[in-house]
CSV table of N, CA and C in Angstrom, one decimal:
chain,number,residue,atom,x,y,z
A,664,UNK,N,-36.8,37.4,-30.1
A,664,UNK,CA,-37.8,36.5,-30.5
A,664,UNK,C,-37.2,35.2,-31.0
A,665,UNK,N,-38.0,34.0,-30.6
A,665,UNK,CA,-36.9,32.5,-31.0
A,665,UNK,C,-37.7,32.2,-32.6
A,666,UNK,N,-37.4,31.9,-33.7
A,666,UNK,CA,-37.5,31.5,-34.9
A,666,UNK,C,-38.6,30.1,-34.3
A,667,UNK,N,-38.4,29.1,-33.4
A,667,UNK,CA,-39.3,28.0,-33.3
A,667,UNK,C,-40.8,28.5,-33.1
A,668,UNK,N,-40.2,29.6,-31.9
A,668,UNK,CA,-41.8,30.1,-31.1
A,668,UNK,C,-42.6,30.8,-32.8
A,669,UNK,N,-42.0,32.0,-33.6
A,669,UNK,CA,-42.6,32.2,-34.5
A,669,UNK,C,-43.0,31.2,-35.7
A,670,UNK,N,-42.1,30.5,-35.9
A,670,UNK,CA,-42.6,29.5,-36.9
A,670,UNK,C,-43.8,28.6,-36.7
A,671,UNK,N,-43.8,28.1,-35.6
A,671,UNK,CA,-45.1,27.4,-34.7
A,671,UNK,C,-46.4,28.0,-35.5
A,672,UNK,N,-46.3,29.5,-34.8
A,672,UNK,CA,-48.1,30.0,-34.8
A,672,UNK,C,-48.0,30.4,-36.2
A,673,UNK,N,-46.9,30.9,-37.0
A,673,UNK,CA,-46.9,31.4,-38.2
A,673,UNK,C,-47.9,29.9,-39.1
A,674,UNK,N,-47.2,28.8,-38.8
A,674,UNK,CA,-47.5,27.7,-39.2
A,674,UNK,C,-49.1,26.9,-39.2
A,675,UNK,N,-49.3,27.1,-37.2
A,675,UNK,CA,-50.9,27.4,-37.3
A,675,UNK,C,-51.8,28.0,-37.6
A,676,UNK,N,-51.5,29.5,-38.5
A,676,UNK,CA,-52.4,30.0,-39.4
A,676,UNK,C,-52.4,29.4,-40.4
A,677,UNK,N,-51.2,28.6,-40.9
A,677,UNK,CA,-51.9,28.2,-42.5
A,677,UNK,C,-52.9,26.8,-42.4
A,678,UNK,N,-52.7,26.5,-41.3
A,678,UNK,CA,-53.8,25.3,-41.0
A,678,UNK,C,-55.8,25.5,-41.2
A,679,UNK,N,-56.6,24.6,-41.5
A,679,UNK,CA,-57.4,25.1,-41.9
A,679,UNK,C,-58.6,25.2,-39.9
A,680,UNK,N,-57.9,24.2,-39.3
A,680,UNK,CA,-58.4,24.7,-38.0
A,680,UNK,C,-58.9,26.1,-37.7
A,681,UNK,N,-57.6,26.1,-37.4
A,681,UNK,CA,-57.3,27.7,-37.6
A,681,UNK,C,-57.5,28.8,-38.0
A,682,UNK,N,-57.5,28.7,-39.2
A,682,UNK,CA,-58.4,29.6,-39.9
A,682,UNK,C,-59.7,30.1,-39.6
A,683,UNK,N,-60.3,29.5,-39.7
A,683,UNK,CA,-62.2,28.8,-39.3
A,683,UNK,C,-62.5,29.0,-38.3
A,684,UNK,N,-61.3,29.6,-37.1
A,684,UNK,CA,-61.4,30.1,-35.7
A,684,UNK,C,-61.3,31.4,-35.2
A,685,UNK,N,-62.2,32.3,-35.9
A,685,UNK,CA,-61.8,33.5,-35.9
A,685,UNK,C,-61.6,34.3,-34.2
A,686,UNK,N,-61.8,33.8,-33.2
A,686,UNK,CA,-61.0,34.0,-31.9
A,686,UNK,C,-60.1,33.6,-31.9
A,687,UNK,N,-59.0,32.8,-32.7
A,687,UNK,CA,-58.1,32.3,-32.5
A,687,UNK,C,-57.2,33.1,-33.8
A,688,UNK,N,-57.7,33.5,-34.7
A,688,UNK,CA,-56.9,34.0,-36.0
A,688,UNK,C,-56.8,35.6,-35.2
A,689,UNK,N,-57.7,36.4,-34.2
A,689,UNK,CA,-58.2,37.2,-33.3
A,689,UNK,C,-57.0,37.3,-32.1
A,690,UNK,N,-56.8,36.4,-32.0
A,690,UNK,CA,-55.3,36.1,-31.1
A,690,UNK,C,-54.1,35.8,-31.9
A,691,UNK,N,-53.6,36.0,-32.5
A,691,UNK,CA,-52.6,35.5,-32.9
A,691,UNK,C,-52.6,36.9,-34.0
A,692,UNK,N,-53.6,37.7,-35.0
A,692,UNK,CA,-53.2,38.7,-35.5
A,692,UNK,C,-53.6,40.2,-34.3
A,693,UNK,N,-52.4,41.2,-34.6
A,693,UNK,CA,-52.1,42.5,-34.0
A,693,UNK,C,-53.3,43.4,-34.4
A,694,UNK,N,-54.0,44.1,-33.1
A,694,UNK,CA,-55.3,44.6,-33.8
A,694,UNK,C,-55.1,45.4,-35.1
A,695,UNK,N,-53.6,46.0,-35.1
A,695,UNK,CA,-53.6,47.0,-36.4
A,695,UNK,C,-52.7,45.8,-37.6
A,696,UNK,N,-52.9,45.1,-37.3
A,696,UNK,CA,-53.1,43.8,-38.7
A,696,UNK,C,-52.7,44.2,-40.1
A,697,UNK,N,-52.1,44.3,-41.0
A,697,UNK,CA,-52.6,44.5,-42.3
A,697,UNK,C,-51.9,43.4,-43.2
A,698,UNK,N,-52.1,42.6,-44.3
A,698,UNK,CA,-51.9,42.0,-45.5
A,698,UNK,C,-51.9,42.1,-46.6
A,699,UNK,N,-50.8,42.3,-47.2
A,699,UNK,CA,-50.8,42.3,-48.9
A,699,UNK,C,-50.6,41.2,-48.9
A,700,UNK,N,-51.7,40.4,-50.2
A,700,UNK,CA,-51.9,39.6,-50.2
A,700,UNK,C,-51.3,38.9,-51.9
A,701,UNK,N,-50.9,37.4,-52.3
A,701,UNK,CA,-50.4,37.6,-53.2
A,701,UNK,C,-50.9,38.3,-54.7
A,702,UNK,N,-52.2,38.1,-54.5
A,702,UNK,CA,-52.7,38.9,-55.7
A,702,UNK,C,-52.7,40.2,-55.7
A,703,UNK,N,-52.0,40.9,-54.6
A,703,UNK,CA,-51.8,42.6,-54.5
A,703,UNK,C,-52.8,43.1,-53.5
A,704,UNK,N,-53.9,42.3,-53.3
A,704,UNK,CA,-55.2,43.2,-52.5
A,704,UNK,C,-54.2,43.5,-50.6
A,705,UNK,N,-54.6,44.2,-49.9
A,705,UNK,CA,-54.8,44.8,-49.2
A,705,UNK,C,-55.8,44.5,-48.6
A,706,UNK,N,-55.4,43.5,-47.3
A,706,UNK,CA,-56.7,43.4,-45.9
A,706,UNK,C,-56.2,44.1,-44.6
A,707,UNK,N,-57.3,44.2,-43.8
A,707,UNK,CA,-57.2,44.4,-42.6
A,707,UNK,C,-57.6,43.1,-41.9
A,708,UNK,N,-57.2,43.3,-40.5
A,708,UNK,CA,-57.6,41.8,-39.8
A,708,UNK,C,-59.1,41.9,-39.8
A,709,UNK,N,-59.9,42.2,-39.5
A,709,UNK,CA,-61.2,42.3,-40.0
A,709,UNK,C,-61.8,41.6,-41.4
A,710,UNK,N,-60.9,42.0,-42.4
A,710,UNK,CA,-60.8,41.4,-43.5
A,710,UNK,C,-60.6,40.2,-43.6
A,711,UNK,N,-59.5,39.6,-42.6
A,711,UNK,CA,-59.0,38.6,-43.0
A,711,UNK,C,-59.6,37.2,-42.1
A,712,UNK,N,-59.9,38.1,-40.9
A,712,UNK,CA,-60.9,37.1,-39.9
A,712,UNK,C,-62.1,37.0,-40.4
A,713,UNK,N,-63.1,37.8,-41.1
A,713,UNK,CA,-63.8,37.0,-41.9
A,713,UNK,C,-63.9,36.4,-43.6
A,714,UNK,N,-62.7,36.5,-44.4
A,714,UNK,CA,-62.6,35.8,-45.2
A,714,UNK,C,-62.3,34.2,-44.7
A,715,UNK,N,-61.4,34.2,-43.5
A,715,UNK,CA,-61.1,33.0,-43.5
A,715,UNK,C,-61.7,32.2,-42.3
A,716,UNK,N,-63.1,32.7,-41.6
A,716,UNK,CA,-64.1,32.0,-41.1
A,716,UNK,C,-64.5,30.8,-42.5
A,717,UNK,N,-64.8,31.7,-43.5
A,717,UNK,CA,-65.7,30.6,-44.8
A,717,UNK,C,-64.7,30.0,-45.3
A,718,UNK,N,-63.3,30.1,-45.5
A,718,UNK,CA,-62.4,29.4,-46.2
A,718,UNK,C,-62.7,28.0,-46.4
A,719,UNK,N,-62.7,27.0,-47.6
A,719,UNK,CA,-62.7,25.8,-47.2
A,719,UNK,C,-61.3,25.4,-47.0
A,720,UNK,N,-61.5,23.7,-47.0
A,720,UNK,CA,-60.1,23.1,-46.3
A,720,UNK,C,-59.7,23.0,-47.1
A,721,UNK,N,-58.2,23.0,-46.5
A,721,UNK,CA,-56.7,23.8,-47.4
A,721,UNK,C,-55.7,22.2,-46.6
A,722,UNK,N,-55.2,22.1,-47.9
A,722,UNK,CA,-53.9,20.9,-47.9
A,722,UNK,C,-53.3,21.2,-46.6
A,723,UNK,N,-52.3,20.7,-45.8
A,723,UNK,CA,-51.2,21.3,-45.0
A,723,UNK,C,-50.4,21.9,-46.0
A,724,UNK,N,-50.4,22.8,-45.4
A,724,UNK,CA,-49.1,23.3,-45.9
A,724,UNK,C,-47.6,23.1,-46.1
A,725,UNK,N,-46.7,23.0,-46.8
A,725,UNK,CA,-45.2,22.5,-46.8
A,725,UNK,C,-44.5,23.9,-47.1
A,726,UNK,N,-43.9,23.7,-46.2
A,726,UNK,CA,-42.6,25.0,-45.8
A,726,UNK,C,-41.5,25.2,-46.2
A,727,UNK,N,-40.5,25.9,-45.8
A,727,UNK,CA,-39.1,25.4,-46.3
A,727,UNK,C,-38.8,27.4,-46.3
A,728,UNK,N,-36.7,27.0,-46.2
A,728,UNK,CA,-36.3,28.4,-46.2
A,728,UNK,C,-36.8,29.0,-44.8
A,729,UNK,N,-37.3,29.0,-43.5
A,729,UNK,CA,-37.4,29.5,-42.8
A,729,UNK,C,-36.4,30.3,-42.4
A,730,UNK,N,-36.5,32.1,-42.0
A,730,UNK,CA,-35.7,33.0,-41.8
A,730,UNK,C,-35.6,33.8,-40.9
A,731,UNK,N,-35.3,34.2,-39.9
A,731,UNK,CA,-36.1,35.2,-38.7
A,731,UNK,C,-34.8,36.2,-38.6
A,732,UNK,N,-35.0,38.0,-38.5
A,732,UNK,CA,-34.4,38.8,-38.6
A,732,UNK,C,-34.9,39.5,-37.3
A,733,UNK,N,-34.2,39.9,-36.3
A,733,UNK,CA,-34.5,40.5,-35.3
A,733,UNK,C,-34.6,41.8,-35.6
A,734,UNK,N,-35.8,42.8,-35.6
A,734,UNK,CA,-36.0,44.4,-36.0
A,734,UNK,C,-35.8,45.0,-34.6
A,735,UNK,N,-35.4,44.6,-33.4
A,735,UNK,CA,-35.1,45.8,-32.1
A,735,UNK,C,-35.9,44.6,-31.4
A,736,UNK,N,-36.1,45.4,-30.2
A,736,UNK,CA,-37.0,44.8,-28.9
A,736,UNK,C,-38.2,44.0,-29.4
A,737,UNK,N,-38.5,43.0,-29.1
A,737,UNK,CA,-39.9,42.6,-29.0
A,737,UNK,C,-40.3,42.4,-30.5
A,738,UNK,N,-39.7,42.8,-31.6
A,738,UNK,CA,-40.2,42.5,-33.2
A,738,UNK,C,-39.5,42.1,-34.1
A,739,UNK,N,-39.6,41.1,-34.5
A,739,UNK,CA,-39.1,40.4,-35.8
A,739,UNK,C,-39.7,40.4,-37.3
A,740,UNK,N,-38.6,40.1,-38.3
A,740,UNK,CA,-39.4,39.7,-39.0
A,740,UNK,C,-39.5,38.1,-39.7
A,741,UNK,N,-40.3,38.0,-40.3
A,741,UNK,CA,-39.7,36.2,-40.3
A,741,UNK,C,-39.7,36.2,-41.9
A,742,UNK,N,-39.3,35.4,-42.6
A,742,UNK,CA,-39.6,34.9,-44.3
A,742,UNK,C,-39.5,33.1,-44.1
A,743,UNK,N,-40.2,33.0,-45.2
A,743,UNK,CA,-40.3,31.7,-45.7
A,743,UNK,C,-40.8,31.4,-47.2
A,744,UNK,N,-41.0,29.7,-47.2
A,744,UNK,CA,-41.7,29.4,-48.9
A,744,UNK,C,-42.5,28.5,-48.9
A,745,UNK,N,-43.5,28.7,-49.4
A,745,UNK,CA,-44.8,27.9,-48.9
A,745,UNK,C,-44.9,27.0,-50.7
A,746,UNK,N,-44.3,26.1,-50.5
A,746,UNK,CA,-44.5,25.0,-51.7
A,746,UNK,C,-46.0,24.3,-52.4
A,747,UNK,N,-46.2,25.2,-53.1
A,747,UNK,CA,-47.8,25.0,-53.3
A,747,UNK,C,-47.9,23.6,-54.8
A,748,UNK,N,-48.8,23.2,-55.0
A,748,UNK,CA,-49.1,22.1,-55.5
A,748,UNK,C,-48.8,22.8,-57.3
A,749,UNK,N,-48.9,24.1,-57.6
A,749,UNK,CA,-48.9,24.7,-58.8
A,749,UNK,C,-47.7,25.7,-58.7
A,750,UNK,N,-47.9,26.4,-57.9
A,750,UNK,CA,-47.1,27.2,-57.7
A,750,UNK,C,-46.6,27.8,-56.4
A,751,UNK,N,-45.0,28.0,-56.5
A,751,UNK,CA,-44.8,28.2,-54.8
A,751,UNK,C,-45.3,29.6,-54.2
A,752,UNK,N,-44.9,30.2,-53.5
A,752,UNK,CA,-45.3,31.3,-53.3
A,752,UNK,C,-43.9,31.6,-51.8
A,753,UNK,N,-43.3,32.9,-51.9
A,753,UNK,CA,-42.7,33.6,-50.5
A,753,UNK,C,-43.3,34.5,-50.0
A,754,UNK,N,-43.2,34.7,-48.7
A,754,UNK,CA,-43.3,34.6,-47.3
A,754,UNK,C,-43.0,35.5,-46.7
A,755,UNK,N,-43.3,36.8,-46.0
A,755,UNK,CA,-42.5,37.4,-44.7
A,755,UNK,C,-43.8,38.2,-44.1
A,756,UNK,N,-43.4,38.2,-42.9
A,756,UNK,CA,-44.4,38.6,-41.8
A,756,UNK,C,-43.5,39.1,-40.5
A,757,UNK,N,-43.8,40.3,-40.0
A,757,UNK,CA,-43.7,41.2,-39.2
A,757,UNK,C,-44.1,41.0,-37.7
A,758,UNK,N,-43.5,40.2,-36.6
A,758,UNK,CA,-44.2,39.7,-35.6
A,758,UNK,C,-44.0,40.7,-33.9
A,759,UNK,N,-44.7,40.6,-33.4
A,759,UNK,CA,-44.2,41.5,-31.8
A,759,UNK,C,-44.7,40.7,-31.1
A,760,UNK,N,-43.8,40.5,-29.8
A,760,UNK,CA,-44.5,39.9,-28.6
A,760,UNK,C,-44.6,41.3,-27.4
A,761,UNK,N,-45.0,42.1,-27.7
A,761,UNK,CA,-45.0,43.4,-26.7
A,761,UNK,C,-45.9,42.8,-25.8
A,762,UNK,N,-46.0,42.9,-24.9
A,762,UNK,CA,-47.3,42.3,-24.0
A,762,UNK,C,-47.7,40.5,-24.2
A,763,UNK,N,-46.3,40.0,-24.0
A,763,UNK,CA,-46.6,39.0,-24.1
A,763,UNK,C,-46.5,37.8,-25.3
A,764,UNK,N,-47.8,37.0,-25.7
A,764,UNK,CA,-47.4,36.4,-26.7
A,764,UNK,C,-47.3,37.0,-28.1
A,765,UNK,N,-46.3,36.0,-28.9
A,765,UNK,CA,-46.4,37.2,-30.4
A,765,UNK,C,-47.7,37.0,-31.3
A,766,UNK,N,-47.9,38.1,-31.8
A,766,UNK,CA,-48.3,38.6,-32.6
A,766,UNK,C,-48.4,39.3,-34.2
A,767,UNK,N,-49.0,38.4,-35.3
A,767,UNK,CA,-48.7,39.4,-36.4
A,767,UNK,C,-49.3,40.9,-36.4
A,768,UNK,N,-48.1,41.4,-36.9
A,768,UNK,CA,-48.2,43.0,-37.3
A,768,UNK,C,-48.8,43.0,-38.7
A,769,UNK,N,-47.8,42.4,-39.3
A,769,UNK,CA,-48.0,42.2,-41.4
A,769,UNK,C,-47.4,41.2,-41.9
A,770,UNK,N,-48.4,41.1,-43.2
A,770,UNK,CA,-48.0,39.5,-43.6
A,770,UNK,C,-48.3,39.8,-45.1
A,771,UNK,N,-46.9,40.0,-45.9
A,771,UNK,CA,-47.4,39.6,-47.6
A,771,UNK,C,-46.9,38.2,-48.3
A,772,UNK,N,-47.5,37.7,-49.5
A,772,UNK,CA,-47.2,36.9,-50.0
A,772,UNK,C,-46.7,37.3,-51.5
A,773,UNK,N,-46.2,36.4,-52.2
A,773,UNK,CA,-45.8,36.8,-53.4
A,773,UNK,C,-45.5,35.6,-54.0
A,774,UNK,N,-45.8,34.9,-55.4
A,774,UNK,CA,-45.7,33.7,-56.4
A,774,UNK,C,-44.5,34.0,-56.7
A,775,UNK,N,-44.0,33.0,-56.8
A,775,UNK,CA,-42.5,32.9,-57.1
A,775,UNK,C,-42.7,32.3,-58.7
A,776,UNK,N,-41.9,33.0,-59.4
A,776,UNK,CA,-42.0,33.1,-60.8
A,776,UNK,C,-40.9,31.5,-61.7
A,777,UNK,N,-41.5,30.8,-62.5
A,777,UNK,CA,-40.4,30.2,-62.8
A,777,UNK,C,-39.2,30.3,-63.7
A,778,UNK,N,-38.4,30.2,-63.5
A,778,UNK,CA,-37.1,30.4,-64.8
A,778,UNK,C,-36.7,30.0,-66.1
């Protein structure tokens, strides 16, 4: 899997388009989906396709640290750092392109603590 192709769609989920398109958040997450989320909760894509139909609009996002680890055939994982206005937060997600285009498997977040 190329680090560009995953970064791309990783990137158009954090967009608020996106979001708000739950045929499209429907494509792009793995039907067996799951998220820890940074506050600890635990979604399913179900969960997460309709939390983020209502979402309102969200800043773009600013990235940085981009990482991609090849897990075998067809699945990577990716990390990154999503530089938030208060606090940053890291990054990793679990992607397959088995049948095609990729797909998230799992996605957690976590606040990065300061020193």
């Amino acid at each position: 899997m190329d680090l560009d192709e995953i970064r791309a769609v990783e990137e158009e989920l954090l967009t608020s388009a996106t979001r708000r398109d739950p045929a499209r958040v429907r494509e792009l997450l793995h039907p067996d989906f799951i998220e820890i989320g940074r506050s600890g909760t635990r979604w399913s894509r179900d969960d997460i396709v309709a939390a983020l139909e209502v979402e309102g609009e969200r800043e773009r996002a600013v990235t940085d640290e981009w990482e991609l680890l090849d897990l075998g055939a067809d699945i990577a994982l990716v990390a990154y750092v999503i530089r938030g206005p208060v606090q940053d937060s890291r990054h990793s997600s679990i992607w397959t392109s088995k049948g095609g285009e990729p797909r998230m498997l799992f996605h957690q977040g976590t606040f990065v603590t300061t020193q």
